[in-house]
CSV table of C-alpha atoms in Angstrom, one decimal:
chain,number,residue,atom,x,y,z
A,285,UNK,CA,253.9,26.6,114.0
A,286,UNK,CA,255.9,28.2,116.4
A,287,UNK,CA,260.0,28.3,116.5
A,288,UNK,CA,262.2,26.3,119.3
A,289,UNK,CA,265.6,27.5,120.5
A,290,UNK,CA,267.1,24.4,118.5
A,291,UNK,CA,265.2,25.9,115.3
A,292,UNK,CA,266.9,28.9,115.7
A,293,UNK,CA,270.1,27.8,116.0
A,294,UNK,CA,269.8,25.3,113.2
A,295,UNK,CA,268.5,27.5,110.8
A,296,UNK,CA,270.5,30.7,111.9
A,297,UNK,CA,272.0,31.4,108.6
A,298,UNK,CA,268.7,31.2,106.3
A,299,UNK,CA,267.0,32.6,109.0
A,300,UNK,CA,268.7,35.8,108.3
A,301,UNK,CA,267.4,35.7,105.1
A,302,UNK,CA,265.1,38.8,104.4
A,303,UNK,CA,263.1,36.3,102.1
A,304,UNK,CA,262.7,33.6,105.3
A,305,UNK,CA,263.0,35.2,108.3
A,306,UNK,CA,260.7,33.7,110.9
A,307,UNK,CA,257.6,33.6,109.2
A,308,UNK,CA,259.4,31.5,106.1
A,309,UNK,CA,260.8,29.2,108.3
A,310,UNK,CA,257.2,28.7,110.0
A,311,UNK,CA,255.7,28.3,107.2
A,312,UNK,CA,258.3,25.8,106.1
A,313,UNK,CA,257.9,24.0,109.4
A,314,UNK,CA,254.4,23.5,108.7
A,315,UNK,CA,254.9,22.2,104.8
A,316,UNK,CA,254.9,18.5,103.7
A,317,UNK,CA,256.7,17.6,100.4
A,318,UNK,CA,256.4,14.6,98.5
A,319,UNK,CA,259.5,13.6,96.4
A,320,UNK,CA,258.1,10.9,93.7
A,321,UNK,CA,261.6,8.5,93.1
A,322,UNK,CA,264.3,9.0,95.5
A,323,UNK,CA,267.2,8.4,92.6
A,324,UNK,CA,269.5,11.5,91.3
A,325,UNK,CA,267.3,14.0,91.5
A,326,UNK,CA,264.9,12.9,94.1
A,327,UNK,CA,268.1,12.3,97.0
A,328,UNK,CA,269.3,15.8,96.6
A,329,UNK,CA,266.2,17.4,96.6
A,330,UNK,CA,265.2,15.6,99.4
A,331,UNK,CA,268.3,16.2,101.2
A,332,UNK,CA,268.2,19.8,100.9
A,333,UNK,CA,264.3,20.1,101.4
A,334,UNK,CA,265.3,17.9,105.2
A,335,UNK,CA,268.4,20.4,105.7
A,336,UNK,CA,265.9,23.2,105.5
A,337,UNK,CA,263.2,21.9,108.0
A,338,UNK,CA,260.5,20.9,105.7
A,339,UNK,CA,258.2,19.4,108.3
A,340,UNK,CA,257.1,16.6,107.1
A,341,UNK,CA,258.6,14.8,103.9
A,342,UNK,CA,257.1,11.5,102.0
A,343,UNK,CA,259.6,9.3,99.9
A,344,UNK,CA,257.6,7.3,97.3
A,345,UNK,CA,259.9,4.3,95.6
A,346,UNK,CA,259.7,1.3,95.5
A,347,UNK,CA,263.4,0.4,94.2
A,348,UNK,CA,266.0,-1.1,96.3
A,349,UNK,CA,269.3,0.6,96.4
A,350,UNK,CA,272.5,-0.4,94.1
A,351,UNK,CA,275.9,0.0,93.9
A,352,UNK,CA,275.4,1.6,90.7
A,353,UNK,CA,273.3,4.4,92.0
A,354,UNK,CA,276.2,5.6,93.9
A,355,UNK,CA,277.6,7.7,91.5
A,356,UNK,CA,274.8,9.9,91.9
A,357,UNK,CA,272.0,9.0,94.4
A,358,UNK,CA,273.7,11.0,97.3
A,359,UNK,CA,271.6,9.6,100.2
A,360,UNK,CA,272.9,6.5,99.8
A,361,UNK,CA,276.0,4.8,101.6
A,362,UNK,CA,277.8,1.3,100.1
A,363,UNK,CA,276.3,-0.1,103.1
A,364,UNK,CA,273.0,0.7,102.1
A,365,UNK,CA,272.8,-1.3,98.9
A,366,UNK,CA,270.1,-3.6,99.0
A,367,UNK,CA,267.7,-2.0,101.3
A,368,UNK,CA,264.9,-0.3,100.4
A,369,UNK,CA,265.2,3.3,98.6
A,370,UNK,CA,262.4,4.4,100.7
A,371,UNK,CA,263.8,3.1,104.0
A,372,UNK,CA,267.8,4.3,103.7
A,373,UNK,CA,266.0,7.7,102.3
A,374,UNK,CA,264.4,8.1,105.6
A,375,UNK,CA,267.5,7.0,108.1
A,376,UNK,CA,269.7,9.6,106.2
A,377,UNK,CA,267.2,12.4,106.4
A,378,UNK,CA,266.6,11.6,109.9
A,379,UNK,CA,270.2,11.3,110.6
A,380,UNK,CA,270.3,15.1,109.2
A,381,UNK,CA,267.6,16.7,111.0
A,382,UNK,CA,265.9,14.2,113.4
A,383,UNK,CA,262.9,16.9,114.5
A,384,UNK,CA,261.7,16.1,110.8
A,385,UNK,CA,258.2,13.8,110.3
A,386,UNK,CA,259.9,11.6,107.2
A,387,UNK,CA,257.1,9.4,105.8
A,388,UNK,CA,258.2,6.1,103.4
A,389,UNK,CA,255.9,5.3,100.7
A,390,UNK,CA,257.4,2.0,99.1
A,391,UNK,CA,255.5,1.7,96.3
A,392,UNK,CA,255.9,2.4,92.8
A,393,UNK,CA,253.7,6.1,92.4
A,394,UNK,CA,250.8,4.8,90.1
A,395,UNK,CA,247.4,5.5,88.3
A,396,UNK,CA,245.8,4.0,91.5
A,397,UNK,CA,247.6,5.9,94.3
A,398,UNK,CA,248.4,8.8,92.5
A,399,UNK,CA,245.6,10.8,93.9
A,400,UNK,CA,245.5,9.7,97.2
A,401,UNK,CA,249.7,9.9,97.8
A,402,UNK,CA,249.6,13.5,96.1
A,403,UNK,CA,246.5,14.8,98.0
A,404,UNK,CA,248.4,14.3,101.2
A,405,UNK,CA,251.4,17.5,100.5
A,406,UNK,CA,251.8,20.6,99.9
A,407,UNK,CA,254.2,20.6,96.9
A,408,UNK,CA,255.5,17.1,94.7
A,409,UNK,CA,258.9,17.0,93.5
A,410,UNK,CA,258.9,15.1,90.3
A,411,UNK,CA,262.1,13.1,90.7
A,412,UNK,CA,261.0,9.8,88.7
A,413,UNK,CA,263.3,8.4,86.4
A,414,UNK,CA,260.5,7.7,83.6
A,415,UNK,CA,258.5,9.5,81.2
A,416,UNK,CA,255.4,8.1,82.2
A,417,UNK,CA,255.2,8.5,85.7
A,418,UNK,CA,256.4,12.0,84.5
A,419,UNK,CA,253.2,12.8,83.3
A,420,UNK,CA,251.4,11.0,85.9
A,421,UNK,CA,252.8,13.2,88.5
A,422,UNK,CA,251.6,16.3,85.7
A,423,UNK,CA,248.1,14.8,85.6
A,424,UNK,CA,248.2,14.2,89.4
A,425,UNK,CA,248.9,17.4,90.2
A,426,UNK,CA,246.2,19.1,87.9
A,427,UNK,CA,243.6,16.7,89.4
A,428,UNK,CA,245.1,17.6,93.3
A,429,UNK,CA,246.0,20.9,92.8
A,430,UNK,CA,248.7,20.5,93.8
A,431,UNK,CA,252.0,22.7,92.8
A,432,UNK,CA,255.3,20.7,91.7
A,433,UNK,CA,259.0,20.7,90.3
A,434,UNK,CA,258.7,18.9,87.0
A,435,UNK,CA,262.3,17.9,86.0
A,436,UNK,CA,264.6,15.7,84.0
A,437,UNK,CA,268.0,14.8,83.4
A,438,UNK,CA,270.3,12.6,81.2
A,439,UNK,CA,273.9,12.6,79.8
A,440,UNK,CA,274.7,16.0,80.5
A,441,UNK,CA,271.6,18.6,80.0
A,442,UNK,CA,268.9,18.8,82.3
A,443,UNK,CA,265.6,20.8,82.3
A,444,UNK,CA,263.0,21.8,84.8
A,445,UNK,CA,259.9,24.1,85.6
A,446,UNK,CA,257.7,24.5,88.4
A,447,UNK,CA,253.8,23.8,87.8
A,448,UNK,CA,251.1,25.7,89.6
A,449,UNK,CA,248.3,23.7,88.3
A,450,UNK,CA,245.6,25.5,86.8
A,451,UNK,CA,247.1,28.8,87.2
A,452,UNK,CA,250.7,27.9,85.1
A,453,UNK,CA,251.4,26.1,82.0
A,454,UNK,CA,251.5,22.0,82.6
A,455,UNK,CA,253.8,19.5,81.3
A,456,UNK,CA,251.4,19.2,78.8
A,457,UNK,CA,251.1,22.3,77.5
A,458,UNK,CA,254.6,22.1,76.4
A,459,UNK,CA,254.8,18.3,75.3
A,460,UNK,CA,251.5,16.4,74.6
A,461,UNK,CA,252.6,13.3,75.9
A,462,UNK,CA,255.9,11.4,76.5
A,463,UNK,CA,257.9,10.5,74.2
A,464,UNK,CA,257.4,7.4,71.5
A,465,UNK,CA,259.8,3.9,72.4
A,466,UNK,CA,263.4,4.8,71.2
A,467,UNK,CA,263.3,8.8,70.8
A,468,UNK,CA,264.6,10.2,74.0
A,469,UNK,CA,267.2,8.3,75.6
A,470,UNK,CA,267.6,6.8,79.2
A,471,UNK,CA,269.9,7.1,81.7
A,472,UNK,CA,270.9,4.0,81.2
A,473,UNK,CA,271.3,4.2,77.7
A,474,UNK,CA,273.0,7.7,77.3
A,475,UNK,CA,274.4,8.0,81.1
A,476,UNK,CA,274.4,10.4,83.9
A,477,UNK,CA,276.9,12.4,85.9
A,478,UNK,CA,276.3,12.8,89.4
A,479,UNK,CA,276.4,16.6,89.6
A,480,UNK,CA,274.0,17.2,86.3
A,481,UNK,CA,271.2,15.6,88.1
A,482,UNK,CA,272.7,17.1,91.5
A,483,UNK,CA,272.0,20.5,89.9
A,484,UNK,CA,268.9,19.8,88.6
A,485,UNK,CA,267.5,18.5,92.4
A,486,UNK,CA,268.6,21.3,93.9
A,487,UNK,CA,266.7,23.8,91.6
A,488,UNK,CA,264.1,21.5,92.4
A,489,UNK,CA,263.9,22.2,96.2
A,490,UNK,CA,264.8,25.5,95.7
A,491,UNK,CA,261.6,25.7,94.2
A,492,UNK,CA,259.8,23.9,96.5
A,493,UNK,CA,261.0,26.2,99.3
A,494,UNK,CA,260.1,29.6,97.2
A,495,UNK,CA,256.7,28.0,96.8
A,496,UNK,CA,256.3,27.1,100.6
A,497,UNK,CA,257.9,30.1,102.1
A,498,UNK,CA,256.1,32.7,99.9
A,499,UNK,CA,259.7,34.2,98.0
A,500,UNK,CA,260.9,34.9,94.9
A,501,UNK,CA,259.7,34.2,91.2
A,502,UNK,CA,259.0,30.1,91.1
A,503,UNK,CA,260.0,28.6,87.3
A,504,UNK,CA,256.0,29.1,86.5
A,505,UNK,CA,256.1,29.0,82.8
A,506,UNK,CA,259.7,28.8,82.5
A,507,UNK,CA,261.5,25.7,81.3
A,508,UNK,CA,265.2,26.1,82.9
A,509,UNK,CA,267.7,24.0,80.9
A,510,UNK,CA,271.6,23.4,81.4
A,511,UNK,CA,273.4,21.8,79.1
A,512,UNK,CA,277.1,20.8,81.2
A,513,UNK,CA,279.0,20.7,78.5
A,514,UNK,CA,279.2,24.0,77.3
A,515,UNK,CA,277.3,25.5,80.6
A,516,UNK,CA,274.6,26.8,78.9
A,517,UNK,CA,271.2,28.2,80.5
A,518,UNK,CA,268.2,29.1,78.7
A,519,UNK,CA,265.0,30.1,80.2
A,520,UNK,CA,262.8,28.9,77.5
A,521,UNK,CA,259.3,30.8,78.4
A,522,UNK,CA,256.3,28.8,78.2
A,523,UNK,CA,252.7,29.9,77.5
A,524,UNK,CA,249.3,28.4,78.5
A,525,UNK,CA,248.3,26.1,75.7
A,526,UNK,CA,244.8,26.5,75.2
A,527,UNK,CA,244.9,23.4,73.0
A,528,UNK,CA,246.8,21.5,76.5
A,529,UNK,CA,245.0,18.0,76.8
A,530,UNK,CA,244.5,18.1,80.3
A,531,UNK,CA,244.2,21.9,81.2
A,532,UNK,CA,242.8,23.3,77.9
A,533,UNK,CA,239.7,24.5,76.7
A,534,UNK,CA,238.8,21.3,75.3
A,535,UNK,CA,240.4,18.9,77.9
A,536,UNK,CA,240.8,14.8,76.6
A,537,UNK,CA,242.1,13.7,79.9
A,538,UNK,CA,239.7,14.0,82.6
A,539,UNK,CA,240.8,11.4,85.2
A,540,UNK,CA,244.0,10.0,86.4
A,541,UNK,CA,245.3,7.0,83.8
A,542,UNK,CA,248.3,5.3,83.3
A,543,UNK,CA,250.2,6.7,80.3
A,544,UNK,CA,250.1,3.5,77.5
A,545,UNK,CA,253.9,4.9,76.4
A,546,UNK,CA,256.7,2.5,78.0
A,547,UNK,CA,258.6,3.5,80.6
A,548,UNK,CA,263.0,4.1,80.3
A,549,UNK,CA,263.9,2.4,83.5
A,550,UNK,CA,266.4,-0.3,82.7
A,551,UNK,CA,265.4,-2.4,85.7
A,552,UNK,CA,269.1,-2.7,86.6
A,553,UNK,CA,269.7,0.9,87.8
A,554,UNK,CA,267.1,4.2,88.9
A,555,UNK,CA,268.5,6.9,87.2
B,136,UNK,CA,268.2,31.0,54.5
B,137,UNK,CA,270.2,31.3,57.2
B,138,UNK,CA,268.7,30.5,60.3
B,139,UNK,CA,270.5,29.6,63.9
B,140,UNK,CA,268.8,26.1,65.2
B,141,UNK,CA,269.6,25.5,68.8
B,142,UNK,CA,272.3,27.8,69.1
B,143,UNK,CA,274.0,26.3,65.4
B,144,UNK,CA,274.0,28.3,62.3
B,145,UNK,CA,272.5,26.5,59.6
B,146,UNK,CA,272.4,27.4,55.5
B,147,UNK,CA,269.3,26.0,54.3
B,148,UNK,CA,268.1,26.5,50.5
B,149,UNK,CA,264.4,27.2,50.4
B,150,UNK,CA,261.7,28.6,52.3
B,151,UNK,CA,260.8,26.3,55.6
B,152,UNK,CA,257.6,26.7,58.1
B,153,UNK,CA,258.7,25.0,61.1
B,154,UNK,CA,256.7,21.9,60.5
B,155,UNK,CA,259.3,22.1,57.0
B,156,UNK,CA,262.2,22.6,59.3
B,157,UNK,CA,261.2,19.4,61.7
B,158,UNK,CA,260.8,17.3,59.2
B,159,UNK,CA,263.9,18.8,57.2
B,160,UNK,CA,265.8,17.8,60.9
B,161,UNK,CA,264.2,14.3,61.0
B,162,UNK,CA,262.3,15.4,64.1
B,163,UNK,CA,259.0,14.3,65.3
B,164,UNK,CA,257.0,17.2,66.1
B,165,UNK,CA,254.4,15.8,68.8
B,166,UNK,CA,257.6,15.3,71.1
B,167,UNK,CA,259.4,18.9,71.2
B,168,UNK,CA,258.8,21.9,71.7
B,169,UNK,CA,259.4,24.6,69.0
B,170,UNK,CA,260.9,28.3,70.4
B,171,UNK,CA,261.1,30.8,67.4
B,172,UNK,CA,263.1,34.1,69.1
B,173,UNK,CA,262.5,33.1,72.1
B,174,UNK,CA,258.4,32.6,71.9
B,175,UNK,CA,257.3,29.1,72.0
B,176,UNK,CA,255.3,28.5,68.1
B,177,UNK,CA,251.5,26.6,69.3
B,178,UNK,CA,251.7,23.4,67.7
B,179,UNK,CA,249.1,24.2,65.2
B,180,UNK,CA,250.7,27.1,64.0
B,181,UNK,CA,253.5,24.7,62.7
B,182,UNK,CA,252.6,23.9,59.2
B,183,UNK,CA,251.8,28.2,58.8
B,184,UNK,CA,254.8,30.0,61.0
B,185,UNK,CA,257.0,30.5,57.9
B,186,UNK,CA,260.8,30.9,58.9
B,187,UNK,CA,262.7,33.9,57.9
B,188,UNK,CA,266.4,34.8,57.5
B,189,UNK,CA,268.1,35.5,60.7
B,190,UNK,CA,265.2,33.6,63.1
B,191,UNK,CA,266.9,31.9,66.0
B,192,UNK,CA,264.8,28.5,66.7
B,193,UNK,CA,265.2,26.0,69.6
B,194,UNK,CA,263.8,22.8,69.6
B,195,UNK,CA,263.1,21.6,73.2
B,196,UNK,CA,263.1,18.2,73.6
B,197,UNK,CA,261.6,16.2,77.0
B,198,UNK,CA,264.2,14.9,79.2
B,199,UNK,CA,263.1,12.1,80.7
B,200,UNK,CA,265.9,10.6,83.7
B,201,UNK,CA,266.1,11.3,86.8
């Protein structure tokens, strides 16, 4: 896909990037991203992934924004509450780089469109605010093949890795399943700051755009966490897990199901 | 033993495996992820990988927001 004159003035500065250049910013040009939940982590990932020239972004949710998402959900305007995640998603992007093909998915990303809505991009950027469309997006992606940002954030930590299905350790590998009723808090039970999650989405495209443009070591089997308080980072390396449900030896999970463990949205506020 | 879990040092009397030193910490292991010096322990090497003075563990926890 070639480059225009408005391209190259738009994109001067990465351009000069040794690790983009013209054939990174092609291939980014080219590259469709879906971002699963357009709340904290999804809006800045998105907003970045747009500011870049992704070519063609999909914004699956099916929430409606609120005044309480503010704080944090970065594509979103006062005037916007009440509309449509998806929809005020998509005018902001569009608003930011209007060359861009910005698809709305407003639906909830489930066990019966999983396939089909992940089959359709290059690269998913888990930005759902709930364990088990967490590990949907996993299972998705293994099934797919499909590379993606697997991240979380709450309170003031956040943790994230990048999945090459098949070829890098899964969610999985690393935690079975998600986590029992009660063990791991929500957002709305433990709160968020804006920039924890804002840190977290932008690893996230940052990710995406090593994995589209060809750069750099991706976070394949490494689980990056920050803890704000004291401004911690580990790396935590992650191996294969032989013993890995869905991409062991001995798989359990051979199809795309709903996880049975309950979801942490709050129903009155995405985190 | 001393032993430094998630970046804390902590005096514990006894010998521990790191199944012993979840449920010591009230932890349920299916959940987290268990690095011991910086190599994550397989889950079924839990109740066998036997903790030694010194050993720096982290136990990972899922986030789930977003």
């Amino acid at each position: 896909m070639d480059l225009g004159a408005a391209d190259l003035e738009r994109y001067a500065r990465q351009l000069i990037l040794p690790e983009i250049r013209g054939r990174g910013q092609k291939r980014l040009k080219a590259a469709s991203v879906l971002v699963v939940g357009a709340g904290g982590l999804g809006c800045p990932a998105a907003f970045y992934l747009a500011a870049a020239g992704v070519g063609r972004i999909g914004i699956a949710d099916d929430d409606r924004v609120q005044v309480s998402n503010l704080h944090r959900q970065i594509l979103y305007t006062t005037a916007d509450a009440g509309l449509p995640k998806a929809e005020a998603a998509r005018a902001r992007l569009l608003a930011l780089n209007p060359g861009l093909m910005i698809e709305m998915h407003a639906v909830r990303f489930a066990a019966d469109n999983a396939r089909e809505l992940s089959a359709r991009y290059d690269f998913i950027v888990d930005g759902a605010d709930n364990f088990a469309t967490k590990f949907l997006i996993n299972d998705a992606c293994y099934f797919t093949g499909k590379p993606f940002s697997h991240a979380g954030a709450v309170g003031l930590s956040g943790q994230t890795m990048t999945v090459d299905p098949g070829r890098s350790p899964c969610l999985r590998c690393l935690f079975l399943g998600p986590p029992e009723e009660g063990v791991a808090p929500s957002c709305a039970e433990a709160g968020i700051l804006g920039p924890v999650v804002g840190l977290i989405g932008a690893v996230q495209a940052l990710e995406a755009l090593k994995v589209l443009a060809g750069f750099g070591e991706p976070l394949l089997g490494r689980l990056f966490t920050f803890d704000a308080v004291t401004m911690k980072t580990r790396l935590v390396r992650v191996p294969r897990n032989p013993e890995c449900p869905l991409c062991g030896a001995r798989p359990t999970i051979t199809r795309i199901a709903a996880s049975t463990a309950p979801a942490c949205r709050d129903g009155a506020a995405a985190p | 033993m001393r032993l430094i879990v998630n970046g804390e040092e902590r005096e514990l009397s006894g010998n521990f495996s790191v199944a012993g030193l979840l449920e010591h910490c009230g932890v349920k292991a299916p959940r987290v992820a268990v690095e011991l010096n910086f190599t994550i322990v397989p889950r079924s090497e839990y109740p066998t990988t036997s903790l030694r003075e010194g050993d720096e563990i982290e136990i990972v926890s899922f986030v789930g927001g977003g």
